[in-house]
GROMACS .gro file of C-alpha atoms in nm:
model
  326
    1MET     CA    1   3.773   6.453  -0.990
    2SER     CA    2   3.710   6.091  -1.089
    3ALA     CA    3   3.457   5.883  -0.840
    4GLN     CA    4   3.790   5.679  -0.861
    5ASN     CA    5   3.988   5.940  -0.690
    6THR     CA    6   3.770   6.053  -0.464
    7THR     CA    7   3.710   5.710  -0.312
    8ASN     CA    8   4.046   5.691  -0.251
    9SER     CA    9   4.076   6.003  -0.107
   10VAL     CA   10   3.821   5.924   0.162
   11ASP     CA   11   3.954   5.564   0.194
   12SER     CA   12   4.301   5.754   0.271
   13GLU     CA   13   4.159   6.008   0.505
   14LEU     CA   14   4.007   5.682   0.685
   15LEU     CA   15   4.310   5.523   0.716
   16LEU     CA   16   4.492   5.852   0.814
   17ALA     CA   17   4.235   5.879   1.120
   18THR     CA   18   4.317   5.527   1.244
   19CYS     CA   19   4.638   5.535   1.209
   20LYS     CA   20   4.657   5.848   1.447
   21ALA     CA   21   4.416   5.744   1.653
   22THR     CA   22   4.638   5.380   1.748
   23ALA     CA   23   4.945   5.535   1.732
   24GLU     CA   24   4.940   5.588   2.142
   25SER     CA   25   5.060   5.301   2.356
   26LEU     CA   26   4.782   5.329   2.609
   27ARG     CA   27   4.510   5.360   2.338
   28LEU     CA   28   4.638   5.008   2.189
   29ASP     CA   29   4.576   4.880   2.557
   30ILE     CA   30   4.265   5.009   2.581
   31LEU     CA   31   4.137   4.851   2.267
   32ARG     CA   32   4.279   4.543   2.387
   33VAL     CA   33   4.133   4.551   2.693
   34LEU     CA   34   3.781   4.650   2.518
   35SER     CA   35   3.794   4.382   2.313
   36VAL     CA   36   3.561   4.153   2.513
   37GLU     CA   37   3.453   4.352   2.790
   38SER     CA   38   3.286   4.698   2.877
   39PHE     CA   39   3.403   4.968   3.095
   40GLY     CA   40   3.334   5.326   3.227
   41VAL     CA   41   3.536   5.601   3.192
   42MET     CA   42   3.629   5.572   3.595
   43GLU     CA   43   3.663   5.214   3.562
   44LEU     CA   44   3.919   5.314   3.275
   45CYS     CA   45   4.085   5.534   3.511
   46HIS     CA   46   4.147   5.314   3.737
   47ILE     CA   47   4.241   4.977   3.488
   48PHE     CA   48   4.507   5.252   3.321
   49ASN     CA   49   4.607   5.417   3.681
   50THR     CA   50   4.557   5.748   3.436
   51ALA     CA   51   4.322   6.078   3.550
   52GLN     CA   52   3.989   6.155   3.407
   53PRO     CA   53   4.050   6.442   3.207
   54GLY     CA   54   4.350   6.216   3.032
   55MET     CA   55   4.100   5.904   2.955
   56SER     CA   56   3.857   6.101   2.846
   57HIS     CA   57   4.058   6.253   2.580
   58HIS     CA   58   4.165   5.942   2.455
   59LEU     CA   59   3.835   5.794   2.451
   60LYS     CA   60   3.720   6.064   2.243
   61ILE     CA   61   3.985   5.996   1.968
   62LEU     CA   62   3.935   5.624   1.949
   63SER     CA   63   3.563   5.716   1.950
   64SER     CA   64   3.609   5.968   1.699
   65SER     CA   65   3.784   5.730   1.468
   66GLY     CA   66   3.501   5.469   1.459
   67LEU     CA   67   3.686   5.221   1.667
   68LEU     CA   68   3.487   5.248   2.010
   69GLN     CA   69   3.112   5.270   2.093
   70THR     CA   70   2.921   5.411   2.381
   71ARG     CA   71   2.621   5.258   2.522
   72ARG     CA   72   2.398   5.468   2.786
   73GLU     CA   73   2.375   5.217   3.129
   74GLY     CA   74   2.095   5.416   3.301
   75ASN     CA   75   2.311   5.750   3.427
   76SER     CA   76   2.621   5.582   3.318
   77ILE     CA   77   2.834   5.565   3.004
   78PHE     CA   78   3.004   5.235   2.901
   79TYR     CA   79   3.256   5.195   2.663
   80ARG     CA   80   3.350   4.875   2.426
   81ARG     CA   81   3.541   4.809   2.128
   82ALA     CA   82   3.359   4.890   1.802
   83ALA     CA   83   3.188   4.597   1.551
   84VAL     CA   84   3.361   4.637   1.219
   85SER     CA   85   3.127   4.711   0.966
   86SER     CA   86   3.179   4.530   0.657
   87GLU     CA   87   3.000   4.872   0.471
   88ASN     CA   88   3.333   5.002   0.610
   89PRO     CA   89   3.586   5.114   0.319
   90ILE     CA   90   3.888   5.032   0.534
   91ASN     CA   91   3.694   4.724   0.702
   92GLY     CA   92   3.993   4.453   0.614
   93PHE     CA   93   4.280   4.677   0.750
   94ILE     CA   94   4.070   4.754   1.109
   95SER     CA   95   4.004   4.385   1.104
   96SER     CA   96   4.341   4.288   1.105
   97LEU     CA   97   4.455   4.611   1.358
   98PHE     CA   98   4.227   4.411   1.604
   99GLN     CA   99   4.335   4.091   1.521
  100SER     CA  100   4.721   4.227   1.585
  101ILE     CA  101   4.585   4.402   1.886
  102ASP     CA  102   4.438   4.080   2.062
  103ARG     CA  103   4.814   3.930   2.045
  104VAL     CA  104   4.888   4.192   2.258
  105VAL     CA  105   4.993   4.064   2.633
  106LEU     CA  106   4.848   4.303   2.883
  107SER     CA  107   5.054   4.353   3.185
  108PRO     CA  108   5.018   4.212   3.493
  109GLU     CA  109   4.927   4.542   3.681
  110ILE     CA  110   4.647   4.609   3.379
  111ARG     CA  111   4.495   4.244   3.460
  112LYS     CA  112   4.466   4.254   3.805
  113ARG     CA  113   4.257   4.535   3.824
  114CYS     CA  114   4.036   4.445   3.543
  115GLN     CA  115   3.998   4.152   3.786
  116GLN     CA  116   3.961   4.378   4.079
  117ILE     CA  117   3.650   4.529   3.906
  118HIS     CA  118   3.472   4.220   3.787
  119ARG     CA  119   3.513   4.132   4.172
  120GLU     CA  120   3.359   4.448   4.249
  121ARG     CA  121   3.109   4.414   4.030
  122ALA     CA  122   3.044   4.052   4.159
  123GLN     CA  123   3.056   4.142   4.502
  124ASN     CA  124   2.802   4.380   4.444
  125SER     CA  125   2.596   4.108   4.285
  126LYS     CA  126   2.622   3.912   4.557
  127ALA     CA  127   2.548   4.154   4.820
  128PHE     CA  128   2.186   4.222   4.660
  129PHE     CA  129   2.123   3.859   4.610
  130LYS     CA  130   2.219   3.792   5.021
  131LYS     CA  131   1.989   4.096   5.065
  132LYS     CA  132   1.703   4.028   4.885
  133ALA     CA  133   1.647   3.691   4.787
  134ALA     CA  134   1.312   3.658   4.966
  135LYS     CA  135   1.181   3.943   4.738
  136LEU     CA  136   1.386   3.869   4.429
  137LYS     CA  137   1.124   3.650   4.210
  138GLN     CA  138   0.860   3.894   4.281
  139ASN     CA  139   1.075   4.163   4.200
  140GLN     CA  140   1.204   4.037   3.870
  141ASN     CA  141   0.830   3.958   3.790
  142LEU     CA  142   0.769   4.303   3.709
  143ILE     CA  143   0.983   4.254   3.439
  144ALA     CA  144   0.926   3.936   3.293
  145GLN     CA  145   0.731   3.673   3.431
  146PHE     CA  146   0.867   3.310   3.297
  147SER     CA  147   0.520   3.192   3.215
  148HIS     CA  148   0.503   3.482   2.973
  149TYR     CA  149   0.785   3.305   2.755
  150GLU     CA  150   0.805   2.986   2.878
  151SER     CA  151   0.654   2.794   2.559
  152CYS     CA  152   0.925   2.995   2.348
  153ILE     CA  153   1.190   2.841   2.533
  154THR     CA  154   1.043   2.497   2.551
  155ASP     CA  155   0.933   2.497   2.186
  156LEU     CA  156   1.296   2.571   2.105
  157LEU     CA  157   1.454   2.319   2.266
  158SER     CA  158   1.209   2.044   2.174
  159LYS     CA  159   1.297   2.147   1.851
  160THR     CA  160   1.650   2.164   1.855
  161SER     CA  161   1.756   1.937   2.129
  162PRO     CA  162   1.726   1.528   2.099
  163LEU     CA  163   1.571   1.361   2.455
  164ASN     CA  164   1.776   1.224   2.707
  165LEU     CA  165   2.095   1.412   2.666
  166ASN     CA  166   2.313   1.397   2.899
  167ARG     CA  167   2.384   1.659   3.148
  168VAL     CA  168   2.238   2.014   3.132
  169ILE     CA  169   2.438   2.287   3.321
  170GLU     CA  170   2.220   2.575   3.443
  171VAL     CA  171   2.393   2.926   3.584
  172GLY     CA  172   2.181   3.086   3.821
  173PRO     CA  173   1.840   2.879   3.813
  174GLY     CA  174   1.721   3.069   4.139
  175GLU     CA  175   1.340   2.931   4.166
  176SER     CA  176   1.253   2.979   3.837
  177ASP     CA  177   1.034   2.628   3.728
  178LEU     CA  178   1.259   2.582   3.395
  179ILE     CA  179   1.424   2.352   3.595
  180GLY     CA  180   1.168   2.112   3.621
  181PHE     CA  181   1.146   2.109   3.256
  182LEU     CA  182   1.521   2.059   3.204
  183SER     CA  183   1.521   1.779   3.493
  184GLY     CA  184   1.263   1.605   3.271
  185ARG     CA  185   1.437   1.650   2.948
  186PHE     CA  186   1.831   1.527   3.082
  187ASP     CA  187   1.989   1.241   3.238
  188SER     CA  188   2.138   1.493   3.508
  189LEU     CA  189   2.111   1.874   3.597
  190LEU     CA  190   2.413   2.050   3.761
  191ALA     CA  191   2.267   2.390   3.941
  192VAL     CA  192   2.566   2.673   3.963
  193ASP     CA  193   2.557   2.980   4.143
  194ASN     CA  194   2.755   3.189   4.301
  195SER     CA  195   2.528   3.331   4.578
  196ASP     CA  196   2.468   3.017   4.880
  197GLU     CA  197   2.126   3.177   4.920
  198MET     CA  198   2.013   3.162   4.599
  199LEU     CA  199   2.151   2.820   4.570
  200ASN     CA  200   1.962   2.756   4.895
  201ARG     CA  201   1.616   2.848   4.712
  202THR     CA  202   1.707   2.607   4.404
  203ARG     CA  203   1.777   2.346   4.663
  204ASP     CA  204   1.408   2.435   4.809
  205LYS     CA  205   1.260   2.438   4.436
  206VAL     CA  206   1.409   2.106   4.348
  207ARG     CA  207   1.252   1.946   4.672
  208LEU     CA  208   0.935   2.084   4.626
  209LEU     CA  209   0.938   1.921   4.291
  210ASN     CA  210   1.088   1.627   4.415
  211LEU     CA  211   1.366   1.628   4.092
  212ARG     CA  212   1.587   1.346   4.135
  213ASN     CA  213   1.871   1.423   3.929
  214VAL     CA  214   1.968   1.773   4.007
  215GLU     CA  215   2.289   1.824   4.170
  216PHE     CA  216   2.433   2.138   4.288
  217PHE     CA  217   2.777   2.368   4.275
  218SER     CA  218   2.888   2.692   4.468
  219GLY     CA  219   3.069   2.919   4.206
  220GLU     CA  220   3.084   3.014   3.886
  221LEU     CA  221   3.069   2.884   3.536
  222SER     CA  222   3.442   2.920   3.483
  223ASP     CA  223   3.524   2.724   3.831
  224LEU     CA  224   3.376   2.391   3.667
  225GLU     CA  225   3.657   2.150   3.601
  226ALA     CA  226   3.713   1.992   3.240
  227SER     CA  227   3.544   1.717   3.341
  228HIS     CA  228   3.198   1.890   3.433
  229ARG     CA  229   3.084   1.821   3.032
  230ALA     CA  230   2.738   1.959   2.918
  231ASP     CA  231   2.527   1.924   2.617
  232LEU     CA  232   2.353   2.231   2.684
  233VAL     CA  233   2.459   2.517   2.918
  234VAL     CA  234   2.126   2.743   3.023
  235LEU     CA  235   2.155   3.159   3.115
  236ASN     CA  236   1.797   3.201   3.227
  237MET     CA  237   1.762   3.612   3.295
  238VAL     CA  238   2.137   3.583   3.447
  239LEU     CA  239   2.368   3.727   3.167
  240HIS     CA  240   2.204   4.090   3.309
  241HIS     CA  241   2.361   4.036   3.670
  242LEU     CA  242   2.750   3.883   3.554
  243PRO     CA  243   3.031   4.144   3.564
  244ALA     CA  244   3.184   4.041   3.231
  245PRO     CA  245   2.910   3.891   3.044
  246GLY     CA  246   3.093   3.834   2.768
  247GLY     CA  247   3.315   3.557   2.949
  248VAL     CA  248   3.092   3.319   3.007
  249PHE     CA  249   3.059   3.247   2.631
  250LYS     CA  250   3.407   3.140   2.651
  251SER     CA  251   3.368   2.918   2.972
  252ALA     CA  252   3.055   2.771   2.801
  253HIS     CA  253   3.341   2.721   2.526
  254GLN     CA  254   3.566   2.542   2.735
  255ILE     CA  255   3.235   2.255   2.889
  256LEU     CA  256   3.042   2.203   2.582
  257GLU     CA  257   3.014   1.845   2.426
  258PRO     CA  258   3.096   1.899   2.053
  259GLY     CA  259   2.768   2.030   1.890
  260GLY     CA  260   2.613   2.107   2.241
  261GLN     CA  261   2.447   2.427   2.307
  262LEU     CA  262   2.437   2.753   2.471
  263LEU     CA  263   2.121   2.920   2.576
  264ILE     CA  264   2.048   3.236   2.668
  265VAL     CA  265   1.734   3.382   2.791
  266ASP     CA  266   1.779   3.748   2.874
  267LEU     CA  267   1.624   4.120   2.766
  268CYS     CA  268   1.703   4.349   2.487
  269SER     CA  269   1.862   4.685   2.534
  270HIS     CA  270   1.639   4.882   2.780
  271ASN     CA  271   1.649   5.187   2.968
  272GLN     CA  272   1.434   5.144   3.274
  273ASP     CA  273   1.714   5.231   3.528
  274TRP     CA  274   1.530   5.119   3.836
  275ALA     CA  275   1.595   4.707   3.776
  276ARG     CA  276   1.958   4.813   3.890
  277ASP     CA  277   1.780   4.866   4.272
  278THR     CA  278   1.448   4.640   4.230
  279CYS     CA  279   1.668   4.351   4.061
  280GLY     CA  280   2.027   4.412   4.135
  281ASP     CA  281   2.098   4.405   3.719
  282LEU     CA  282   2.431   4.510   3.599
  283TRP     CA  283   2.331   4.572   3.269
  284LEU     CA  284   2.028   4.716   3.136
  285GLY     CA  285   1.951   4.412   2.871
  286PHE     CA  286   2.179   4.393   2.547
  287ASP     CA  287   2.173   4.451   2.214
  288PRO     CA  288   2.141   4.089   2.021
  289ASN     CA  289   2.488   4.156   1.829
  290ASP     CA  290   2.667   4.166   2.139
  291LEU     CA  291   2.550   3.856   2.213
  292ASP     CA  292   2.644   3.742   1.834
  293GLN     CA  293   2.984   3.893   1.853
  294TRP     CA  294   3.048   3.745   2.223
  295ALA     CA  295   2.968   3.397   2.057
  296LYS     CA  296   3.130   3.433   1.769
  297ASP     CA  297   3.448   3.514   1.940
  298ALA     CA  298   3.437   3.232   2.177
  299ASN     CA  299   3.406   3.028   1.866
  300LEU     CA  300   3.076   2.922   1.883
  301GLU     CA  301   2.784   2.945   1.599
  302LYS     CA  302   2.462   3.117   1.596
  303GLY     CA  303   2.193   2.877   1.594
  304GLN     CA  304   1.792   2.950   1.613
  305GLY     CA  305   1.622   3.239   1.815
  306ALA     CA  306   1.310   3.420   1.913
  307TYR     CA  307   1.202   3.763   2.016
  308LEU     CA  308   0.922   3.820   2.259
  309GLY     CA  309   0.777   4.166   2.306
  310LEU     CA  310   0.573   4.200   2.657
  311ARG     CA  311   0.315   4.461   2.779
  312ASN     CA  312   0.492   4.647   2.960
  313GLY     CA  313   0.740   4.762   2.725
  314PHE     CA  314   1.059   4.495   2.780
  315GLN     CA  315   1.176   4.270   2.493
  316VAL     CA  316   1.289   3.922   2.582
  317GLN     CA  317   1.520   3.757   2.358
  318ILE     CA  318   1.591   3.377   2.341
  319ARG     CA  319   1.895   3.264   2.149
  320LEU     CA  320   2.072   2.955   2.098
  321TYR     CA  321   2.424   2.892   2.037
  322GLN     CA  322   2.583   2.573   1.902
  323GLN     CA  323   2.938   2.442   2.006
  324LYS     CA  324   3.087   2.307   1.673
  325SER     CA  325   3.104   1.928   1.587
  326ASN     CA  326   3.432   1.780   1.557
   0.00000   0.00000   0.00000
């Protein structure tokens, strides 16, 4: 058999496997839900009102065909839609398939159950911060002290952001010293947090530093109205606390000025499950490719970045993404 025929045969097999895997309405809905989300098996069972054995069967078929990827978070396994590899012989077909799936309108019931899981995750996070607010900074310092990566952030922003920009929004600033640097570089700063306890600690920090240009907003980044435009949105060690981390990229896209930037500082993927109980982490860091994909889905362009390894084994990623200029 010629090399050309062999290649065509392999392509045909891949194409057939992909078509078979998606020839079921539930599996199409699963791929739609997992386009920018990551859910565990039992969460997906709840979303689709399906028993666990049946859901596991569908997930196995989608995973075997390369349409889903798994990620271990401590003792839990989460599913997400696989990125389309440029080396996949049928990558064009899969990309077109995903684009078509993304135009599928999910039923109100499915959307409602997805939102319910987001609320449960958010409530668990808020409950943790309410209970552990007093010790949170001490606990987080066990993973990464701000002083360890402060110079990387300030150097990156100093080189990429002009002075005297109008407004910066920091999501979940807590008691971090970053707020002092941002306050001095921007005309105004809006501190956003869905935890009143943590927002009060930010107020205390602002008073301690005698900052005069800081305002406060209790809620989510997505709750901000269109009038709250920003030149920079910052999440410093916050993304791993969010119930739907991919959504923050789209929220940032909605409020960033043309040419504005999104700064994400977070951990790379790790397997230190104790961070859940000690620091309230919902996610054990992130693969840099995940951040890039979420940014791409939100129509943000990848900018500069830096990676910093810590002595305790954790690795910090400092990433900039940019709103396209008009």
